[in-house]
GROMACS .gro file of C-alpha atoms in nm:
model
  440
    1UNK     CA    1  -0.934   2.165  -0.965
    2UNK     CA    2  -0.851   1.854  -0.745
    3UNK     CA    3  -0.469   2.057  -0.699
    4UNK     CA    4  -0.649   2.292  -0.501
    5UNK     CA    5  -0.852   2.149  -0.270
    6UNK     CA    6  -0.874   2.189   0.105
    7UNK     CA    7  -0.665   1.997   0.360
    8UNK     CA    8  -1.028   1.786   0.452
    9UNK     CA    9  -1.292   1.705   0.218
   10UNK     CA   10  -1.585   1.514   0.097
   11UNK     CA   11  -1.610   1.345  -0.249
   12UNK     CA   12  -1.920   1.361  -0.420
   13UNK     CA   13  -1.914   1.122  -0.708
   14UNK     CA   14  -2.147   1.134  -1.010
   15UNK     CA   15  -2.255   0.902  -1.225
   16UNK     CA   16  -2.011   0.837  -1.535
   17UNK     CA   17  -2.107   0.702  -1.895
   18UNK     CA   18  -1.812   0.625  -2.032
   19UNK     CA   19  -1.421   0.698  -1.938
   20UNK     CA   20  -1.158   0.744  -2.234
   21UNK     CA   21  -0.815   0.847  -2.241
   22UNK     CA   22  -0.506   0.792  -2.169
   23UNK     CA   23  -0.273   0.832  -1.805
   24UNK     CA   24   0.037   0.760  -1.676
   25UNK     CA   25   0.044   0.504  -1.376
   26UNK     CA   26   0.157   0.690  -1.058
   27UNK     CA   27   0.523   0.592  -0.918
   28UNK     CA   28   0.498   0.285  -0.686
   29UNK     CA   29   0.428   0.348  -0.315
   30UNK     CA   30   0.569   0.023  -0.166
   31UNK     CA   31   0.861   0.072  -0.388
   32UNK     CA   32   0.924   0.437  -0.334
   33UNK     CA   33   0.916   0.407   0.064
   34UNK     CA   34   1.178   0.096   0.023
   35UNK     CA   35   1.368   0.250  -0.151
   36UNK     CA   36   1.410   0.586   0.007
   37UNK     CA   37   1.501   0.373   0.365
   38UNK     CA   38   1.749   0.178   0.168
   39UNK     CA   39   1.919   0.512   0.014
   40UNK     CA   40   1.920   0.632   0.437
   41UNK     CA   41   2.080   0.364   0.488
   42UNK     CA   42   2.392   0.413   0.275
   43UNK     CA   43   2.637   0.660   0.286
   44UNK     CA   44   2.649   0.880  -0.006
   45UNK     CA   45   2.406   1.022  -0.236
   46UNK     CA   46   2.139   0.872  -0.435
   47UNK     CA   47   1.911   0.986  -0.647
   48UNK     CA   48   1.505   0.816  -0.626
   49UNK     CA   49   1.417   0.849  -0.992
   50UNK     CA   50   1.045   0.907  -0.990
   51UNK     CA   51   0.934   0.906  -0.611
   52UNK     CA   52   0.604   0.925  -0.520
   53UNK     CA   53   0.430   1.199  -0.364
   54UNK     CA   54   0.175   1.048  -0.147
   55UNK     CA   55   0.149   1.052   0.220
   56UNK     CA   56   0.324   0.741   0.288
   57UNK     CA   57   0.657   0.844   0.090
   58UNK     CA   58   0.615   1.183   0.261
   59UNK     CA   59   0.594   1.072   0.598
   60UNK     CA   60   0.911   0.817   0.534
   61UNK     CA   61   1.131   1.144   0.414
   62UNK     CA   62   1.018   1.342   0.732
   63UNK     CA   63   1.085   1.078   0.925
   64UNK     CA   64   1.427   1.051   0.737
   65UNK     CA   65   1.508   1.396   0.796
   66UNK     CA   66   1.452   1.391   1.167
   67UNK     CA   67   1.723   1.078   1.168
   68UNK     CA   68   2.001   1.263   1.024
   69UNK     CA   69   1.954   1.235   0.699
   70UNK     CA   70   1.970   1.513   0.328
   71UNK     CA   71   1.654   1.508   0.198
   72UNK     CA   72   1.547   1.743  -0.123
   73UNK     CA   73   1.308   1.706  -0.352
   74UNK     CA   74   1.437   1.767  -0.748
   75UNK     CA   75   1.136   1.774  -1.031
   76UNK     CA   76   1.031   1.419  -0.969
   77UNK     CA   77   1.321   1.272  -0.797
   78UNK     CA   78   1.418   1.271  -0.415
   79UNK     CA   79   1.746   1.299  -0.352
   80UNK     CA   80   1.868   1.158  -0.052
   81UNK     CA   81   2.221   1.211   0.168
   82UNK     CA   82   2.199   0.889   0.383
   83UNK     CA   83   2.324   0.834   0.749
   84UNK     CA   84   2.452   0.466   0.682
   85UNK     CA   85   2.433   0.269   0.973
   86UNK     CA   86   2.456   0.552   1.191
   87UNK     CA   87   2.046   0.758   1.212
   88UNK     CA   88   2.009   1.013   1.516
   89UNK     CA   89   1.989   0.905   1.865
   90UNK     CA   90   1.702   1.021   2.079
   91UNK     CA   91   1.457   1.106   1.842
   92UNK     CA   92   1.060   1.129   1.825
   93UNK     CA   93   0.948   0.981   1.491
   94UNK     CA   94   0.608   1.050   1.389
   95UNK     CA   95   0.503   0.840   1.057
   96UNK     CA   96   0.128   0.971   1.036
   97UNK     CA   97  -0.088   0.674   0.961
   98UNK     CA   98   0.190   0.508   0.744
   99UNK     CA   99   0.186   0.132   0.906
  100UNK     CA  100   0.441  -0.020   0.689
  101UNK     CA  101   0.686   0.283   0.716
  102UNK     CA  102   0.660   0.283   1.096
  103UNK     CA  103   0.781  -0.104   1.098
  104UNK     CA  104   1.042  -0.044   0.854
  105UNK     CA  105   1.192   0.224   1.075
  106UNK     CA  106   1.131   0.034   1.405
  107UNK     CA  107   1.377  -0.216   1.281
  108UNK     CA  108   1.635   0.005   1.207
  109UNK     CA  109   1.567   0.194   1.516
  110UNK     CA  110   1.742  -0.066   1.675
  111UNK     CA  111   2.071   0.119   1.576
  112UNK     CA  112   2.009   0.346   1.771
  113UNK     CA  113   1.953   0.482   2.130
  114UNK     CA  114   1.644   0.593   2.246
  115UNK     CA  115   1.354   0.616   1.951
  116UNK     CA  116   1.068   0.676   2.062
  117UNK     CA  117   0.735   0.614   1.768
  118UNK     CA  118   0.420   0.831   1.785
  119UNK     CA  119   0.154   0.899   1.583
  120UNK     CA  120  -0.132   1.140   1.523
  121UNK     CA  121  -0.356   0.911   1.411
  122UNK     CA  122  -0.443   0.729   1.745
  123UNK     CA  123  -0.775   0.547   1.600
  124UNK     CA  124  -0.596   0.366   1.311
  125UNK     CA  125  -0.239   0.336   1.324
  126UNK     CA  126  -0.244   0.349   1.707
  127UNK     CA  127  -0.479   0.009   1.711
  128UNK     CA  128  -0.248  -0.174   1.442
  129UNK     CA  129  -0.039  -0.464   1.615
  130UNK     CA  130   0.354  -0.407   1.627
  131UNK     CA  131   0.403  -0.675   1.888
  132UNK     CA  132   0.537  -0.966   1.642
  133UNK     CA  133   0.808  -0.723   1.558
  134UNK     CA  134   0.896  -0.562   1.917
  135UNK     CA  135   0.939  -0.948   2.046
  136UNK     CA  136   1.199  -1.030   1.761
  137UNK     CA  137   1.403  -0.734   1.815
  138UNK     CA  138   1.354  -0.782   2.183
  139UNK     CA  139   1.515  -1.128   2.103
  140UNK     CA  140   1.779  -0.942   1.983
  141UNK     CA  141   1.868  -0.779   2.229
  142UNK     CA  142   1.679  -0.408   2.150
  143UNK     CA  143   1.555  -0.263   2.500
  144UNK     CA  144   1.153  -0.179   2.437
  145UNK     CA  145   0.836   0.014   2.612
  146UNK     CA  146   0.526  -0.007   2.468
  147UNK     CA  147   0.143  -0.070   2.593
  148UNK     CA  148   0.026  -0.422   2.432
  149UNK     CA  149   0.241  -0.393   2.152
  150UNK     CA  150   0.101  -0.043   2.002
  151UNK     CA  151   0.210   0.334   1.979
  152UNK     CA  152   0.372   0.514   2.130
  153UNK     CA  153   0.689   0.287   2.098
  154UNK     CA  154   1.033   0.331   2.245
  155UNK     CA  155   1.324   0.124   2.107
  156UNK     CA  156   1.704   0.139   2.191
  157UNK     CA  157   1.962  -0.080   2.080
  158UNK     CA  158   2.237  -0.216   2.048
  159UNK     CA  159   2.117  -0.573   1.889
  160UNK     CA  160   2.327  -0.859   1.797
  161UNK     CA  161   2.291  -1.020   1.498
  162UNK     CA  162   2.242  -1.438   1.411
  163UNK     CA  163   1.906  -1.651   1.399
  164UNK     CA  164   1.560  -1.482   1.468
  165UNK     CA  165   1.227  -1.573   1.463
  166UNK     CA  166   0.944  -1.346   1.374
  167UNK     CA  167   0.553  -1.447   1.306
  168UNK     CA  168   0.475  -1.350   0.928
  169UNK     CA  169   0.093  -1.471   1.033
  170UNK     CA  170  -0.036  -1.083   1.072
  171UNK     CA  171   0.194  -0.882   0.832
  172UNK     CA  172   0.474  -0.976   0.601
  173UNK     CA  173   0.628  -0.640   0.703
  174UNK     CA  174   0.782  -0.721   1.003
  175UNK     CA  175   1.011  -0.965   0.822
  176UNK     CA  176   1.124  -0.693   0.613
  177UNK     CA  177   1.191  -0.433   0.859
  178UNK     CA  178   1.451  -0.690   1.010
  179UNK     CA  179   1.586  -0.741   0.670
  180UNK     CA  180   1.666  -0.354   0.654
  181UNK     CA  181   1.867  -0.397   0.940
  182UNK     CA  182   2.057  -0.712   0.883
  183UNK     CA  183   2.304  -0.671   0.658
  184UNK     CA  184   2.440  -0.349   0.886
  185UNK     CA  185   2.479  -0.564   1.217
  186UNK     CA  186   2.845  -0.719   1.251
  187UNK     CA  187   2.668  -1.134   1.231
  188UNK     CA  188   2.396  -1.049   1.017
  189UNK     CA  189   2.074  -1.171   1.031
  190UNK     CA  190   1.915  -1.575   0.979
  191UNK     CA  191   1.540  -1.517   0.921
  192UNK     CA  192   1.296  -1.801   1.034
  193UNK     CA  193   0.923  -1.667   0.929
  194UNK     CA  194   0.712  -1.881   1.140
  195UNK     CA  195   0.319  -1.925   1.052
  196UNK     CA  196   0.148  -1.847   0.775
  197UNK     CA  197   0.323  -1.617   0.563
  198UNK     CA  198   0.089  -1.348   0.425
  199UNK     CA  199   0.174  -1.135   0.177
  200UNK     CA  200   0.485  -1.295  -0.044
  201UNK     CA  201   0.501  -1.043  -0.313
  202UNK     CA  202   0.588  -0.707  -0.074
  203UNK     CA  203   0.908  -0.946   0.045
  204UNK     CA  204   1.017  -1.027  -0.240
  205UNK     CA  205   1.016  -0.630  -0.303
  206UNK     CA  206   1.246  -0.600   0.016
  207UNK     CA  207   1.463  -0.845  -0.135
  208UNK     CA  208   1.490  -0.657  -0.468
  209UNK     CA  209   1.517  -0.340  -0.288
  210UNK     CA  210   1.802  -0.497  -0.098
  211UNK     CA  211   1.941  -0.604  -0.432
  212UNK     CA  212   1.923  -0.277  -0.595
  213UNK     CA  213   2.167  -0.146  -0.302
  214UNK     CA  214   2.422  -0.368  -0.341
  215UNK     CA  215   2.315  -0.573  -0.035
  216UNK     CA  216   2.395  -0.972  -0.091
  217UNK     CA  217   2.079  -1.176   0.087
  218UNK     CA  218   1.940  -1.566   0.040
  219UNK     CA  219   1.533  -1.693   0.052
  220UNK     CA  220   1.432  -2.000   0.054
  221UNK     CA  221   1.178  -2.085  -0.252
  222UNK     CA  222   0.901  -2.005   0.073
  223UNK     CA  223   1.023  -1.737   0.205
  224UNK     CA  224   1.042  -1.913   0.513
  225UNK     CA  225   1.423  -1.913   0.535
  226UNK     CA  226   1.609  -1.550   0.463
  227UNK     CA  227   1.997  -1.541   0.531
  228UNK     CA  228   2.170  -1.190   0.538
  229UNK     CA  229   2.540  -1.133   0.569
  230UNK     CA  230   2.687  -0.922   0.844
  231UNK     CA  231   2.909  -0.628   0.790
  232UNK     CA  232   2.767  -0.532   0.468
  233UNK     CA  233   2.687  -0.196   0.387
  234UNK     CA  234   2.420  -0.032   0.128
  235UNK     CA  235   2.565   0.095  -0.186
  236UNK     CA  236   2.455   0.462  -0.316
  237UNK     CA  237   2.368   0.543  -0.675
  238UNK     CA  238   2.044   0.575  -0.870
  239UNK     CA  239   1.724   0.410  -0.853
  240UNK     CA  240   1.374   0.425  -1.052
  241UNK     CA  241   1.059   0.376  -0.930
  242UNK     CA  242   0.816   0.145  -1.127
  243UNK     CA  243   0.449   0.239  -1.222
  244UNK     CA  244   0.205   0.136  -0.917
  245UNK     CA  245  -0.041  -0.160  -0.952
  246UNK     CA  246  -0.202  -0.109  -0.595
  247UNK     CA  247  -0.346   0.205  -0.730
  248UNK     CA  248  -0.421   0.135  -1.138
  249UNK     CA  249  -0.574  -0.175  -1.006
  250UNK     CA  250  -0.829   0.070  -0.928
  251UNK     CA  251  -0.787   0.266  -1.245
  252UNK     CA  252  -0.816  -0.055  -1.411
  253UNK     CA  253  -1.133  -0.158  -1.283
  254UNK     CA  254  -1.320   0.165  -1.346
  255UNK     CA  255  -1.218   0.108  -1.691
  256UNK     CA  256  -1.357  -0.227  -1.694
  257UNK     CA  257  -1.681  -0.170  -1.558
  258UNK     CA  258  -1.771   0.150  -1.802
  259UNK     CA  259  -1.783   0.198  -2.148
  260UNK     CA  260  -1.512   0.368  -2.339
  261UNK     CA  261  -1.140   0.298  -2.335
  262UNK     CA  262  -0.858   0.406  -2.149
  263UNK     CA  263  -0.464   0.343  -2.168
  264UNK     CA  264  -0.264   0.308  -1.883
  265UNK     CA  265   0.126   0.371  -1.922
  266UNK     CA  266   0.444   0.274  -1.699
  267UNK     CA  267   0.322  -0.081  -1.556
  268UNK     CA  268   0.652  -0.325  -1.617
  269UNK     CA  269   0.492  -0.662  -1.754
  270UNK     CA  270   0.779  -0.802  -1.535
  271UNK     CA  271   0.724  -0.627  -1.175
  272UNK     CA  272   0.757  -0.832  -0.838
  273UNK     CA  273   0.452  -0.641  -0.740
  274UNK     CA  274   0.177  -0.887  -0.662
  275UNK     CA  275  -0.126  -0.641  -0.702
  276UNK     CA  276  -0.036  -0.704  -1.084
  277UNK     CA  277  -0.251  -1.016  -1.050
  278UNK     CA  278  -0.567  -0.764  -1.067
  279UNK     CA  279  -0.482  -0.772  -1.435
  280UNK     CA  280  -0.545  -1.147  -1.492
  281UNK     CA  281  -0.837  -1.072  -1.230
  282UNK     CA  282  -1.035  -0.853  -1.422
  283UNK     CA  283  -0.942  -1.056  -1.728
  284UNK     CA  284  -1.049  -1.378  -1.587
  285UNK     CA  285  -1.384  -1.183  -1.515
  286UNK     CA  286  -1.434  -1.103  -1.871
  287UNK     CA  287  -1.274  -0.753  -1.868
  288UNK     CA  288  -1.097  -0.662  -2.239
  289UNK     CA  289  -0.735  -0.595  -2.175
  290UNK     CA  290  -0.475  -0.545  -2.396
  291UNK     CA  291  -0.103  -0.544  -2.285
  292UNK     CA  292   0.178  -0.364  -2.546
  293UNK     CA  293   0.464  -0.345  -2.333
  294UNK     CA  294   0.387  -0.130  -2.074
  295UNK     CA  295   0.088  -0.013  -2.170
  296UNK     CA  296  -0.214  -0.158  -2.094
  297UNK     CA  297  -0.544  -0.104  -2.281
  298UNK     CA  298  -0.881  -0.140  -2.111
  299UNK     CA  299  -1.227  -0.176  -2.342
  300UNK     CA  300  -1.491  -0.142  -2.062
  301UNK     CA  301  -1.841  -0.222  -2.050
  302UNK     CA  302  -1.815  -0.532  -2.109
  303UNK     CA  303  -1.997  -0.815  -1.960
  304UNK     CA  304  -1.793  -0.937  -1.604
  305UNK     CA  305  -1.867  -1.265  -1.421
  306UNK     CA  306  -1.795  -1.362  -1.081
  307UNK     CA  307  -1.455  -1.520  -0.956
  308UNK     CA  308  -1.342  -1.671  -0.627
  309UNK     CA  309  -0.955  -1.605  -0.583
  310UNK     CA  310  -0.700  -1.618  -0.301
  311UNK     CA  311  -0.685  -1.252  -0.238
  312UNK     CA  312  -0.377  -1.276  -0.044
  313UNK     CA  313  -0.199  -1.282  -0.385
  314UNK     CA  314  -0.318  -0.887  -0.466
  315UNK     CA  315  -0.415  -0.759  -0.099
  316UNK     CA  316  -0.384  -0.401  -0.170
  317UNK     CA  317  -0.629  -0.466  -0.493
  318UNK     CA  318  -0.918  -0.637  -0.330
  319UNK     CA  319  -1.120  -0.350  -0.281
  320UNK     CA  320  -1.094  -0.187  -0.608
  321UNK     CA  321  -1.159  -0.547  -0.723
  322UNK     CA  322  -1.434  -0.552  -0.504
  323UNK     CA  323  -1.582  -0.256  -0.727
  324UNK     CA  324  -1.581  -0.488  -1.067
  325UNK     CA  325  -1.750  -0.754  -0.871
  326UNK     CA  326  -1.992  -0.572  -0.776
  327UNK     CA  327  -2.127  -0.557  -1.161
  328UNK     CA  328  -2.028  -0.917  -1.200
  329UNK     CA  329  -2.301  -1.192  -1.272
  330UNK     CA  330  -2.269  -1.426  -0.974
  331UNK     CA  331  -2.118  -1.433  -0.579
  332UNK     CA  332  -1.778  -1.303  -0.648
  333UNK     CA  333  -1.521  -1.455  -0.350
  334UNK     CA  334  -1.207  -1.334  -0.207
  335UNK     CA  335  -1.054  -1.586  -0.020
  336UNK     CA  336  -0.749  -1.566   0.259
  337UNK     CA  337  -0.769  -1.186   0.344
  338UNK     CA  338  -0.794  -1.190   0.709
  339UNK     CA  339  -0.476  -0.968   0.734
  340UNK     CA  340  -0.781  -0.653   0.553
  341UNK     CA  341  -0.873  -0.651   0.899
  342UNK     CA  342  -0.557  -0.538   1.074
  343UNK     CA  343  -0.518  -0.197   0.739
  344UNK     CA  344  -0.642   0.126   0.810
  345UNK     CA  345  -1.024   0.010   0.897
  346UNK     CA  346  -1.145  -0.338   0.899
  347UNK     CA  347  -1.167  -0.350   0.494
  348UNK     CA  348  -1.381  -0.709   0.539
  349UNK     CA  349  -1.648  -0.597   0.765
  350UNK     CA  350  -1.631  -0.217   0.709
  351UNK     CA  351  -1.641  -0.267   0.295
  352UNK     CA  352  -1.923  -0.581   0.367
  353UNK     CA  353  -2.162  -0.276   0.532
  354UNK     CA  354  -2.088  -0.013   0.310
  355UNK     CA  355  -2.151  -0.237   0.008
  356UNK     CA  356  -2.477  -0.328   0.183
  357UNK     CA  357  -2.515   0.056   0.252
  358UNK     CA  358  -2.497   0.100  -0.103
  359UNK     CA  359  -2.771  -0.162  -0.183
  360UNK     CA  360  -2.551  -0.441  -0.231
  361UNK     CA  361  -2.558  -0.864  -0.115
  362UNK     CA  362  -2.219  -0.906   0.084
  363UNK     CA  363  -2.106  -1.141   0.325
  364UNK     CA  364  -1.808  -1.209   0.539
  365UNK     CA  365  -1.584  -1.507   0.710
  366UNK     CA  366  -1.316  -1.414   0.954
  367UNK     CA  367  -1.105  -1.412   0.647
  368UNK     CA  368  -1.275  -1.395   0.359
  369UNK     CA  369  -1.540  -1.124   0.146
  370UNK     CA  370  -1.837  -1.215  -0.084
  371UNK     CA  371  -1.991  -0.972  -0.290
  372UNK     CA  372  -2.298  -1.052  -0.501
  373UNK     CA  373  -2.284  -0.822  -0.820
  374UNK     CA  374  -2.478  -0.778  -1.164
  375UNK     CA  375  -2.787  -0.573  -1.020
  376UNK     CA  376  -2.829  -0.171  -1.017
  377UNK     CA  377  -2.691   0.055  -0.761
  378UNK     CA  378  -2.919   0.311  -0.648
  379UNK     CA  379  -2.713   0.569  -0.486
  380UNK     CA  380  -2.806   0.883  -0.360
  381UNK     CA  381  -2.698   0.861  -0.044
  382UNK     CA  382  -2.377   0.898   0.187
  383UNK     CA  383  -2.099   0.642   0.218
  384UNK     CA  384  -1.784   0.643   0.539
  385UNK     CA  385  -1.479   0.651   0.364
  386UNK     CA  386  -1.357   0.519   0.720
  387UNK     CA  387  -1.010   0.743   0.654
  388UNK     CA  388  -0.874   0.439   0.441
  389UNK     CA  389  -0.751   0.540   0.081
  390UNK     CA  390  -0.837   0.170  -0.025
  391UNK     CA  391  -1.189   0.175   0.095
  392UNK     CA  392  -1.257   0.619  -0.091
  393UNK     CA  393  -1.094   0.402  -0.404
  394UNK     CA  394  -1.405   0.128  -0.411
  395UNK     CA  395  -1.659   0.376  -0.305
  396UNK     CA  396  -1.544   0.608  -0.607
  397UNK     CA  397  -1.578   0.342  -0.870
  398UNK     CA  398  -1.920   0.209  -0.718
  399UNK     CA  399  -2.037   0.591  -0.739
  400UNK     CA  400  -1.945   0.608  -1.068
  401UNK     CA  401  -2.201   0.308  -1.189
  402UNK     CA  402  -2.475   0.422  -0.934
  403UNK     CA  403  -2.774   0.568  -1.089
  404UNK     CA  404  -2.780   0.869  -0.830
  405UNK     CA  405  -2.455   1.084  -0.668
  406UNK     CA  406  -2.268   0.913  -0.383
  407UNK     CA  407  -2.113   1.149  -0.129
  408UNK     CA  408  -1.824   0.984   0.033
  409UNK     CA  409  -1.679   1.102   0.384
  410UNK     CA  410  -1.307   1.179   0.418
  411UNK     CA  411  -1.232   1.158   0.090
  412UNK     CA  412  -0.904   1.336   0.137
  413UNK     CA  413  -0.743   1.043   0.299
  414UNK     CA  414  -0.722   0.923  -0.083
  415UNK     CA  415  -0.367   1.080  -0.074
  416UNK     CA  416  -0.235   0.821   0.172
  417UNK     CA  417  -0.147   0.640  -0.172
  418UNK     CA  418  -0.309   0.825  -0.456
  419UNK     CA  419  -0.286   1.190  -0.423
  420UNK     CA  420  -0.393   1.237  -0.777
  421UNK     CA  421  -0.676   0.957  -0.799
  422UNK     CA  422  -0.964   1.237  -0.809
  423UNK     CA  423  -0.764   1.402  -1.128
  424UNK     CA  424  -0.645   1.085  -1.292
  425UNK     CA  425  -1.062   0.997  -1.310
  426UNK     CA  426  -1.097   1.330  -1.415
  427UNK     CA  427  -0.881   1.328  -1.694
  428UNK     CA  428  -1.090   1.038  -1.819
  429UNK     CA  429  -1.440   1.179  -1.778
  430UNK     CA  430  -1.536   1.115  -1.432
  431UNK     CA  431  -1.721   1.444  -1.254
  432UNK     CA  432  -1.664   1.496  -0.890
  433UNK     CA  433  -1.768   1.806  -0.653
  434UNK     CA  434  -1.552   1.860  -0.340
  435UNK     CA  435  -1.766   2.006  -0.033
  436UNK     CA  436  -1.631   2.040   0.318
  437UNK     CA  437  -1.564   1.751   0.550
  438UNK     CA  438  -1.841   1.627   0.765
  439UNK     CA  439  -1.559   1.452   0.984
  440UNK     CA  440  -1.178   1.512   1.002
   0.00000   0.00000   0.00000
């Protein structure tokens, strides 16, 4: 049973013929971790109807706790006792390999006096780039050490508030990590996003979360312009957490790419998440889905053709995405993805050599991935999970179709999103041994 499994494992996947049944979508990670900040962030008590229970939301309440703030877990709810504009001084934060919660607390770190960021994953979350954001709150006024722009971090305040620039080129979630903080600084916050802005749905999930406190904030159309109010503060209550796409995108596509059907509950048809794009995805590619409110219904097996798509609409989907192209007729193209190199491995030229591992045509720009799909996998043999939950997610699904078992390394790190990904397959059919770790 995947509820009992050791700390580290390896995932070896069998071949599937068919998956049926029905699941619930997990609770959304990107929303879950916004909103638990936001409840920190007011004074009072809110309740986080439906948390999630991966890594990433677990890491953000530890990290919440060591600030100051009540943290307790109810059934499926987190309840949270918030520190308002006032977290511990001279702290040590550790957020584990959770890149987007360490830049949402950096900003608010400026609050304070003396944070100092670690983590204990020095090979992945150590090498990600925080510089964009340490300049702007530098701008600020916030008092920084750092080597290059990476962990370990230390960040004191006080900031003042008015116009900032910070580059959106690398990661949209620098932008929002200021946006936490504005609306608690006396003159607010005037956001210019210079560059390329990647990523437009996760800000507009800032802005909702925002919203959802009680905190008043302007975008331009782009997103290049954001205007937040000073003296504001965030308003307790209760919150729920939508269904996740990131993750059913992957659900999805092992749906679509074996026989049988499956139902997916609790996926709003009108969610700010832009990994619900991987729903027009797979049907563009042929897939036969079936949408009754929240509920979507997946008849797989059938016949998928190639696409080429700007995957910067659905970056957290690409590689499960990746999986249905991969038994696609034609060069399937994801286009404007360079920011997959800067995640937990390189997911363009890590995912082009494990695809090619596997037997499979791929190829790679600087910031795009081509995958050449409708011949057989192979299998039998041993794929790096590279500790990325995205990357275990693709492997899985390709295992699934290959004609022989595929062991995948580090399977475990699955639960950085998806603690219940292995089980969720289960439920539907899939088989899966769990043997000890060949790497941490």
């Amino acid at each position: 049973m995947t509820d009992r499994l050791p700390a580290t494992f390896d995932v070896i996947v069998h071949p599937a013929r068919a998956l049926r049944g029905e699941l619930r979508a997990q609770p959304s990670k990107n929303y879950t971790t916004r909103y638990l900040l936001a409840a920190a962030l007011a004074e009072g008590e809110t309740r986080v109807v439906g948390a999630a229970t991966s890594e990433d939301a677990e890491a953000m309440l530890r990290c919440l706790r060591d600030w100051g703030a009540g943290v307790q877990r109810v059934g499926d709810d987190a309840v949270i006792r918030g520190f308002g504009a006032r977290p511990r001084p001279g702290v040590t934060l550790n957020p584990g390999n959770a890149g987007a919660v360490a830049r949402f607390l950096m900003g608010v770190a400026a609050l304070t006096i003396g944070t100092t960021f670690v983590t204990d994953y020095p090979d992945s979350l150590g090498k990600r780039p925080q510089g964009d954001l340490l300049a702007a709150l530098e701008r600020l006024g916030a008092k920084v050490s750092s080597v290059e722009g990476r962990l370990p971090i230390g960040i004191s305040g006080p900031v003042r508030g008015g116009m900032v620039e910070v580059s959106a080129e690398r990661s949209s979630q620098y932008a929002s990590a200021l946006m936490f903080l504005g609306p608690l600084l006396s003159q607010g916050l005037e956001l210019r996003l210079t560059g390329d802005i990647k990523s437009h749905a996760p800000l507009r999930q800032t802005l909702d979360t925002l919203a959802a406190f009680g905190v008043q904030a302007r975008a331009s159309d782009d997103l290049s312009r954001i205007s937040i109010p000073g003296g504001q503060s965030y308003r307790p209550g209760r919150v729920l957490v939508p269904g996740d796409y990131p993750g059913s995108a992957a659900i999805l596509a092992a749906a679509a790419i074996l026989p049988g059907e499956v139902r997916l509950s609790n996926l709003r048809e009108h969610d700010l998440q832009g990994e619900k794009e991987a729903v027009n995805v797979l049907r563009e590619m042929g897939a036969d889905i079936v949408r009754e409110g929240d509920t979507l219904t997946v008849r797989g097996g059938r016949p998928l053709r190639a696409v080429r798509r700007d995957g910067d609409l659905f970056t957290d989907a690409v590689q499960a995405l990746t999986a249905a192209a991969a038994f696609a007729t034609g060069e399937t193209t994801w286009e404007n993805v360079a920011t997959l190199r800067l995640k937990e491995c390189d997911r363009i030229s890590d995912t082009r050599r494990e695809l090619e591992r596997l037997g499979l045509k791929a190829s790679e720009t600087q910031d795009s991935l081509s995958v050449t799909g409708g011949g057989q996998l192979a299998g039998g043999v041993t794929a790096d999970g590279h500790g990325d939950h995205r990357m275990i997610m693709l492997l899985t699904l390709l295992g699934l179709r290959a004609e022989a078992p595929v062991r995948i390394t580090g399977a475990h790190h699955v639960r950085k999103s998806y603690p219940q990904f292995f089980a969720h397959l289960e439920a539907l059919g899939a088989q899966f041994e769990y043997v000890e770790a060949t790497r941490p």
